[in-house]
Short mmCIF file of C-alpha atoms in Angstrom, two decimals:
data_model
loop_
_atom_site.label_atom_id
_atom_site.label_comp_id
_atom_site.label_asym_id
_atom_site.label_seq_id
_atom_site.Cartn_x
_atom_site.Cartn_y
_atom_site.Cartn_z
CA HIS A 1 -6.97 5.33 1.63
CA THR A 2 -3.61 3.51 0.04
CA HIS A 3 -3.46 1.91 -2.89
CA ARG A 4 -2.67 -1.77 -2.43
CA PRO A 5 0.08 -3.41 -5.32
CA THR A 6 -1.71 -6.02 -6.71
CA PHE A 7 0.44 -8.87 -8.09
CA LEU A 8 -0.20 -11.93 -10.59
CA TRP A 9 2.12 -14.41 -9.31
CA GLY A 10 3.72 -17.13 -11.55
CA ILE A 11 6.03 -19.09 -10.42
CA PRO A 12 7.19 -21.98 -13.32
CA THR A 13 7.37 -25.81 -12.90
CA MET A 14 7.21 -28.86 -15.02
CA ASP A 15 5.87 -32.24 -14.69
CA HIS A 16 8.32 -33.66 -12.25
CA PRO A 17 8.30 -35.50 -9.05
CA GLU A 18 11.35 -33.24 -7.41
CA GLU A 19 8.97 -30.57 -8.97
CA TYR A 20 5.57 -31.83 -7.17
CA LYS A 21 8.13 -31.45 -3.71
CA ARG A 22 9.03 -28.13 -4.42
CA ARG A 23 5.44 -26.35 -5.15
CA GLN A 24 4.34 -28.03 -1.87
CA LEU A 25 7.28 -26.50 -0.30
CA VAL A 26 6.18 -23.30 -1.30
CA ARG A 27 2.33 -23.78 -0.32
CA GLU A 28 3.44 -24.45 3.15
CA THR A 29 5.50 -21.91 3.27
CA TYR A 30 4.88 -18.67 2.26
CA LEU A 31 1.82 -19.26 0.31
CA GLN A 32 0.19 -20.43 2.85
CA PHE A 33 1.69 -17.46 5.37
CA GLY A 34 0.38 -14.76 2.68
CA LYS A 35 -3.70 -17.11 3.22
CA ASP A 36 -3.57 -16.66 6.86
CA ASP A 37 -3.77 -12.59 6.29
CA GLY A 38 -6.07 -12.90 3.03
CA ARG A 39 -3.48 -10.77 1.40
CA VAL A 40 -2.31 -14.41 -0.72
CA CYS A 41 -4.61 -16.36 -2.74
CA SER A 42 -4.45 -18.25 -5.41
CA LEU A 43 -5.26 -18.08 -8.88
CA ARG A 44 -8.58 -20.16 -8.71
CA GLU A 45 -9.69 -19.11 -5.37
CA ARG A 46 -9.69 -15.29 -6.28
CA LEU A 47 -12.06 -16.56 -9.87
CA SER A 48 -13.72 -18.91 -7.99
CA SER A 49 -13.98 -16.65 -4.97
CA PRO A 50 -14.49 -12.81 -5.77
CA LEU A 51 -15.56 -11.25 -2.42
CA GLN A 52 -14.05 -13.34 -0.41
CA SER A 53 -11.34 -13.14 -1.94
CA LYS A 54 -11.44 -9.82 -2.78
CA ASP A 55 -7.86 -8.31 -0.33
CA CYS A 56 -6.11 -10.40 -1.91
CA GLN A 57 -2.70 -8.82 -3.29
CA LEU A 58 -0.72 -12.22 -4.38
CA VAL A 59 -2.51 -13.85 -6.44
CA TYR A 60 0.04 -16.90 -7.54
CA THR A 61 -0.44 -19.82 -9.87
CA PHE A 62 2.18 -22.26 -11.13
CA PHE A 63 2.13 -22.98 -14.46
CA MET A 64 3.97 -25.44 -16.88
CA GLY A 65 4.23 -26.70 -20.82
CA ALA A 66 2.15 -29.54 -21.24
CA ASN A 67 1.73 -30.50 -24.88
CA PRO A 68 4.21 -32.50 -25.63
CA ASP A 69 3.51 -32.33 -29.39
CA GLY A 70 2.97 -28.55 -28.18
CA PRO A 71 4.92 -25.49 -30.13
CA THR A 72 7.69 -24.19 -27.32
CA GLU A 73 5.98 -20.71 -27.76
CA LEU A 74 2.54 -19.31 -27.88
CA MET A 75 1.69 -15.85 -29.23
CA TYR A 76 -1.47 -16.22 -31.14
CA PRO A 77 -3.95 -18.56 -29.91
CA ASN A 78 -7.30 -19.86 -31.20
CA ALA A 79 -10.28 -21.47 -31.06
CA SER A 80 -8.75 -24.93 -32.42
CA PHE A 81 -5.61 -24.21 -30.27
CA PRO A 82 -6.26 -22.72 -27.38
CA MET A 83 -3.71 -21.18 -24.66
CA THR A 84 -4.29 -23.63 -21.95
CA VAL A 85 -4.74 -27.66 -21.89
CA PRO A 86 -6.80 -29.53 -19.16
CA ALA A 87 -4.41 -31.09 -16.53
CA PRO A 88 -2.45 -34.14 -18.32
CA VAL A 89 -3.61 -37.63 -17.00
CA GLY A 90 -2.84 -38.77 -13.60
CA MET A 91 -2.85 -34.81 -12.50
CA PRO A 92 -3.12 -33.77 -9.71
CA LEU A 93 -2.84 -37.29 -8.10
CA ARG A 94 0.33 -37.89 -9.93
CA HIS A 95 2.82 -38.26 -6.75
CA PRO A 96 0.61 -39.22 -3.87
CA GLU A 97 3.06 -41.28 -2.47
CA GLU A 98 5.59 -37.83 -2.21
CA ALA A 99 2.42 -36.58 -1.16
CA ALA A 100 3.01 -38.54 1.90
CA GLU A 101 6.37 -39.26 2.73
CA LYS A 102 6.87 -35.11 2.78
CA SER A 103 4.17 -34.28 5.30
CA HIS A 104 4.39 -33.67 8.66
CA ASP A 105 1.44 -34.43 9.32
CA ALA A 106 0.36 -37.97 9.90
CA ASN A 107 -3.95 -36.93 9.79
CA VAL A 108 -3.52 -34.99 6.61
CA ASN A 109 -4.13 -38.18 3.49
CA ALA A 110 -2.54 -38.47 1.06
CA ASN A 111 -4.55 -38.43 -1.33
CA ALA A 112 -5.86 -34.67 -0.35
CA ASP A 113 -2.88 -33.14 0.14
CA ALA A 114 -2.44 -34.32 -3.63
CA ASN A 115 -6.20 -32.92 -4.35
CA SER A 116 -4.76 -29.15 -3.70
CA GLU A 117 -2.85 -29.04 -7.27
CA ASN A 118 -5.63 -27.10 -8.44
CA ASP A 119 -3.25 -24.34 -8.63
CA ILE A 120 -1.67 -25.00 -12.08
CA VAL A 121 -2.29 -23.46 -15.35
CA PHE A 122 -1.24 -25.86 -18.48
CA LEU A 123 0.00 -24.11 -21.28
CA ASN A 124 -0.65 -25.36 -24.06
CA ILE A 125 2.72 -25.95 -25.07
CA LYS A 126 6.01 -28.37 -24.83
CA GLU A 127 7.34 -28.05 -21.50
CA ASN A 128 11.29 -25.61 -22.13
CA MET A 129 12.86 -23.34 -19.62
CA GLU A 130 14.36 -20.87 -22.44
CA ASP A 131 12.92 -21.29 -25.71
CA GLY A 132 9.24 -19.37 -24.73
CA LYS A 133 8.47 -20.73 -21.99
CA MET A 134 8.06 -17.22 -20.19
CA GLN A 135 6.24 -14.97 -22.90
CA THR A 136 3.86 -17.43 -23.68
CA TRP A 137 3.28 -16.85 -19.74
CA PHE A 138 2.72 -13.36 -19.89
CA LYS A 139 0.87 -14.00 -22.51
CA TYR A 140 -1.82 -16.55 -21.08
CA ALA A 141 -1.68 -13.30 -18.06
CA SER A 142 -2.26 -10.53 -20.45
CA MET A 143 -4.98 -12.09 -22.01
CA LEU A 144 -6.73 -13.23 -19.13
CA LEU A 145 -6.07 -9.71 -17.42
CA THR A 146 -7.09 -7.74 -20.13
CA GLN A 147 -10.29 -9.64 -21.86
CA GLU A 148 -11.15 -12.61 -19.74
CA HIS A 149 -11.60 -11.42 -16.53
CA PRO A 150 -10.76 -7.39 -16.34
CA GLU A 151 -12.57 -6.93 -13.22
CA LEU A 152 -10.11 -8.33 -11.35
CA LYS A 153 -7.98 -5.08 -11.89
CA LEU A 154 -4.42 -6.85 -10.86
CA ASP A 155 -1.71 -4.54 -11.71
CA TYR A 156 1.31 -6.50 -12.17
CA ILE A 157 2.53 -9.97 -13.29
CA ALA A 158 5.63 -11.15 -12.10
CA LYS A 159 7.35 -14.57 -12.65
CA VAL A 160 8.78 -16.30 -10.49
CA ASP A 161 11.57 -19.01 -9.76
CA SER A 162 10.18 -21.56 -7.10
CA ASP A 163 13.09 -21.11 -5.02
CA VAL A 164 12.93 -17.68 -4.65
CA LEU A 165 11.47 -17.83 -0.78
CA LEU A 166 9.92 -14.39 -0.59
CA PHE A 167 9.53 -12.40 2.63
CA VAL A 168 5.49 -11.58 2.41
CA PRO A 169 4.83 -9.21 4.26
CA ASN A 170 8.34 -6.71 4.44
CA PHE A 171 7.81 -7.46 0.11
CA LEU A 172 3.78 -6.08 -0.22
CA ASP A 173 4.82 -3.61 2.08
CA PHE A 174 7.46 -2.59 0.47
CA ALA A 175 5.52 -2.74 -2.73
CA GLN A 176 2.89 -0.14 -0.90
CA GLN A 177 5.61 2.10 -0.32
CA THR A 178 7.42 2.45 -4.04
CA LEU A 179 5.16 0.98 -7.01
CA PRO A 180 2.89 3.83 -8.32
CA GLU A 181 -0.56 3.34 -8.01
CA HIS A 182 -1.61 3.22 -11.59
CA PRO A 183 0.46 1.37 -13.27
CA HIS A 184 2.37 2.31 -17.38
CA ALA A 185 5.35 0.98 -18.76
CA VAL A 186 6.29 -0.35 -15.02
CA PHE A 187 9.60 -2.80 -15.10
CA GLY A 188 10.24 -3.96 -11.31
CA GLY A 189 13.05 -7.08 -10.46
CA LEU A 190 17.01 -6.39 -9.40
CA PRO A 191 18.86 -4.64 -12.31
CA LEU A 192 22.30 -6.32 -13.89
CA GLY A 193 24.45 -5.78 -16.04
CA ALA A 194 25.71 -6.25 -19.61
CA ASP A 195 28.98 -7.50 -18.28
CA ASN A 196 26.83 -10.09 -16.18
CA CYS A 197 27.69 -13.10 -18.27
CA GLU A 198 30.32 -15.70 -16.25
CA THR A 199 29.90 -18.88 -17.26
CA THR A 200 28.86 -19.48 -13.67
CA VAL A 201 26.05 -17.34 -13.67
CA THR A 202 24.61 -17.27 -16.38
CA PRO A 203 25.74 -20.26 -18.01
CA HIS A 204 24.88 -19.33 -22.24
CA ASP A 205 25.75 -19.57 -25.44
CA HIS A 206 26.10 -15.95 -25.45
CA GLY A 207 28.89 -13.19 -26.19
CA CYS A 208 30.31 -11.09 -23.22
CA PRO A 209 29.37 -8.13 -23.27
CA LEU A 210 25.45 -9.13 -22.99
CA PRO A 211 23.50 -7.98 -26.41
CA LEU A 212 21.20 -5.30 -24.00
CA VAL A 213 18.56 -3.20 -26.31
CA GLY A 214 18.59 -2.20 -22.31
CA ASP A 215 20.82 -0.32 -19.87
CA SER A 216 20.25 -3.20 -17.98
CA TYR A 217 18.51 -6.95 -17.68
CA MET A 218 15.98 -7.79 -14.91
CA SER A 219 17.90 -11.03 -13.14
CA GLY A 220 15.68 -13.91 -13.79
CA GLU A 221 15.03 -15.18 -9.87
CA LEU A 222 12.04 -12.55 -9.66
CA TYR A 223 10.34 -9.79 -11.98
CA PHE A 224 7.49 -7.89 -12.14
CA MET A 225 6.19 -5.69 -14.56
CA SER A 226 2.21 -3.61 -15.96
CA VAL A 227 0.06 -5.84 -17.52
CA ASP A 228 0.34 -2.12 -20.95
CA LEU A 229 4.24 -4.18 -20.89
CA ALA A 230 3.15 -7.55 -20.91
CA THR A 231 0.54 -6.86 -23.06
CA PHE A 232 3.08 -5.34 -25.60
CA ILE A 233 6.04 -7.93 -25.38
CA SER A 234 3.88 -11.10 -26.69
CA SER A 235 2.10 -8.34 -29.28
CA PRO A 236 2.91 -8.31 -33.25
CA ASP A 237 4.24 -5.34 -32.23
CA CYS A 238 7.24 -6.34 -30.27
CA ASP A 239 9.60 -7.91 -33.09
CA ARG A 240 10.66 -10.11 -30.35
CA SER A 241 12.93 -12.17 -32.78
CA ALA A 242 15.20 -8.79 -33.42
CA VAL A 243 16.17 -8.83 -29.51
CA SER A 244 15.89 -12.21 -28.35
CA ILE A 245 18.94 -14.54 -27.83
CA ARG A 246 18.18 -17.94 -25.88
CA HIS A 247 18.25 -16.43 -22.17
CA GLU A 248 15.33 -16.10 -20.39
CA ASP A 249 15.87 -12.87 -18.35
CA VAL A 250 17.89 -11.15 -21.15
CA ALA A 251 14.63 -11.69 -24.20
CA ILE A 252 12.45 -11.02 -21.36
CA SER A 253 14.16 -7.80 -20.51
CA ASN A 254 14.98 -6.52 -23.96
CA PHE A 255 11.72 -7.31 -25.06
CA VAL A 256 10.46 -4.86 -22.60
CA TYR A 257 12.90 -2.20 -23.16
CA SER A 258 12.51 -2.60 -27.63
CA TYR A 259 8.53 -1.03 -26.32
CA GLU A 260 11.13 2.65 -26.49
CA ALA A 261 11.62 3.90 -29.84
CA GLU A 262 15.53 5.20 -30.58
CA ASP A 263 14.86 8.21 -27.94
CA GLY A 264 14.05 6.16 -25.43
CA VAL A 265 10.46 7.46 -25.13
CA ILE A 266 7.40 5.16 -25.35
CA ALA A 267 5.46 5.98 -28.74
CA GLY A 268 2.97 7.34 -28.95
CA THR A 269 2.50 8.31 -25.06
CA GLY A 270 5.81 10.48 -23.92
CA ARG A 271 6.70 8.26 -20.77
CA ARG A 272 9.87 5.94 -20.69
CA ILE A 273 9.76 2.93 -19.28
CA GLN A 274 9.76 3.41 -15.38
CA THR A 275 12.88 0.45 -14.06
CA HIS A 276 11.78 -0.06 -10.34
CA ALA A 277 14.97 -1.26 -8.29
CA ILE A 278 14.82 -3.50 -5.91
CA PRO A 279 18.29 -3.00 -3.81
CA GLY A 280 20.60 -6.00 -4.20
CA ASP A 281 21.34 -5.65 -0.79
CA ARG A 282 17.28 -6.13 0.86
CA ILE A 283 17.75 -9.66 -1.27
CA LEU A 284 19.40 -12.72 0.57
CA ARG A 285 21.52 -14.68 -2.04
CA SER A 286 23.12 -17.80 -1.57
CA ILE A 287 26.71 -16.99 -2.93
CA MET A 288 29.09 -15.41 -0.38
CA PRO A 289 31.13 -17.82 1.41
CA TRP A 290 29.25 -18.29 5.00
CA TRP A 291 32.79 -16.67 6.65
CA TYR A 292 32.15 -13.20 4.87
CA ARG A 293 28.42 -13.31 5.52
CA ALA A 294 28.70 -13.67 9.17
CA TYR A 295 31.50 -10.53 9.10
CA ARG A 296 29.17 -8.63 7.13
CA ASN A 297 25.67 -9.36 9.12
CA ALA A 298 28.32 -8.96 12.36
CA LEU A 299 29.39 -5.43 11.79
CA SER A 300 25.34 -3.93 9.89
CA ARG A 301 24.00 -5.48 12.67
CA ARG A 302 21.25 -7.57 9.90
CA VAL A 303 22.11 -10.29 12.98
CA LYS A 304 19.11 -9.05 14.60
CA THR A 305 17.68 -6.97 11.83
CA GLY A 306 17.28 -9.04 8.83
CA TYR A 307 13.84 -10.64 8.67
CA ASN A 308 12.76 -6.71 9.36
CA PHE A 309 15.04 -5.92 5.97
CA LEU A 310 14.96 -8.47 3.11
CA LEU A 311 12.31 -9.04 0.39
CA TRP A 312 13.18 -12.72 -0.67
CA ALA A 313 16.36 -14.99 -0.75
CA HIS A 314 17.20 -16.48 -3.72
CA SER A 315 19.85 -18.90 -5.10
CA VAL A 316 22.34 -18.18 -7.86
CA THR A 317 24.06 -21.23 -8.87
CA GLU A 318 24.33 -24.91 -7.85
CA ASN A 319 27.55 -24.12 -6.43
CA GLY A 320 25.67 -21.81 -4.28
CA GLY A 321 22.17 -23.41 -4.32
CA TYR A 322 21.39 -22.96 -0.71
CA PHE A 323 17.58 -22.38 -1.06
CA LYS A 324 17.34 -25.29 -3.41
CA ASP A 325 18.21 -27.39 -1.14
CA MET A 326 14.48 -28.05 0.55
CA ASP A 327 15.35 -28.71 4.56
CA ARG A 328 17.52 -25.35 4.22
CA TYR A 329 14.28 -23.70 2.59
CA ARG A 330 11.94 -24.25 5.05
CA MET A 331 14.43 -23.82 7.77
CA VAL A 332 14.97 -20.43 7.34
CA TRP A 333 11.61 -19.62 6.99
CA GLU A 334 10.33 -21.43 10.19
CA GLU A 335 13.18 -18.55 11.31
CA PHE A 336 11.32 -15.59 9.66
CA GLN A 337 7.91 -17.36 11.24
CA GLU A 338 9.11 -16.84 14.25
CA HIS A 339 10.83 -13.46 14.16
CA TRP A 340 7.68 -12.24 12.57
CA ALA A 341 5.57 -13.18 15.83
CA CYS A 342 7.38 -11.47 17.96
CA LYS A 343 7.44 -8.18 15.99
CA SER A 344 3.65 -8.97 15.91
CA ALA A 345 3.64 -9.20 19.02
CA LEU A 346 6.11 -6.48 20.67
CA ALA A 347 3.65 -4.39 17.44
CA GLY A 348 0.41 -4.98 18.68
CA PRO A 349 -1.55 -3.38 21.55
CA GLY A 350 -0.25 -3.99 24.93
CA GLY A 351 2.83 -5.29 23.85
CA ALA A 352 6.68 -4.78 23.97
CA GLY A 353 7.00 -2.37 21.21
CA ALA A 354 3.54 -0.11 22.24
CA THR A 355 4.02 -0.12 26.20
CA ALA A 356 7.74 1.69 24.62
CA MET A 357 6.21 3.86 22.33
CA THR A 358 3.85 5.30 25.15
CA THR A 359 6.65 5.47 27.95
CA GLY A 360 9.72 6.32 25.85
CA GLN A 361 11.76 4.09 26.85
CA GLN A 362 13.82 2.10 23.83
CA PRO A 363 11.28 -1.04 22.63
CA GLN A 364 13.03 -4.56 23.10
CA PHE A 365 14.21 -6.32 20.55
CA CYS A 366 13.01 -9.06 18.80
CA ASP A 367 16.87 -12.02 18.34
CA ILE A 368 16.58 -14.10 16.12
CA PRO A 369 19.72 -14.85 15.00
CA PHE A 370 19.54 -14.65 11.05
CA ALA A 371 20.82 -17.90 9.56
CA ARG A 372 21.74 -18.60 12.47
CA ARG A 373 21.66 -22.61 12.00
CA HIS A 374 23.58 -23.22 8.73
CA TRP A 375 26.22 -20.59 8.33
CA TRP A 376 28.33 -23.83 7.65
CA TRP A 377 26.94 -25.07 4.74
#
């Protein structure tokens, strides 16, 4: 039996019409793709239907701050001030007009579509980005998996931006091939160095080089950690004030690496933190001019093989905000689906790929030009 890594997949959002549209887009693209084969489910589905969702590898939820009078960070919840609050008044039917407007199916009822907003965790904090929302998410998630529902036995807790386009089967296959079966002190993502502090990439008020505890920090678009690390960074054992700056990616990474003693070994365990670095060339980032990307892809034949290889796509800056544009996000996703359908047909019983393997011929190639419709944008 091969262990398949499992993730509690947290997607930060907020109560805003544009964020509502973004949530709908994510639900209709990569989250739906994974639901179709049972490898993706919402946290609500996983808790309410444990038998039907037992094969789910990516258990997702959106999360937002939902108490305008609350603190920006909540590390010590109690009975009188719990970790979460009920949905704000008006949700999930907050924006039915947007639901109707974006729907591609005329038969979809706007209210029914808006009712799908049952996949959001409402944290008992004031909405924010840099002042404690992410560590509050890890507090909630680690409490969920260690105290409230340990039977879920999920391996990793992730934070994933809403403009990340995940190529689900590629990512989950990569995780299965590379991540440990029983993770302890594992921190994964795209590592960046202390000199990655240009204003175009990290527009925050901080010194350069960045004040890192470890050798690097994980890019904030998508990172994950084992449950023990999430428990540590949101506990009194982590001196967050000593290593934090107002820069989410760096702050969370500093919390993680402060788990190590000065000699680089976690106190009392003899283990080091296992940094699981995602290769940068397996991520499509929209900061390169189209002509360079086309040239590089043509040289490496990733015009044809990119969708076999890539794990996710993400916009780095507003100037290179390709995947922040919802139409472009959807178009790239449709290309991936087209590629995956071709690949599945070739690999299936009697498909061209299977025939080629038995005859020794070169299998047919899924010639889906990579980002063919939008290099000029």
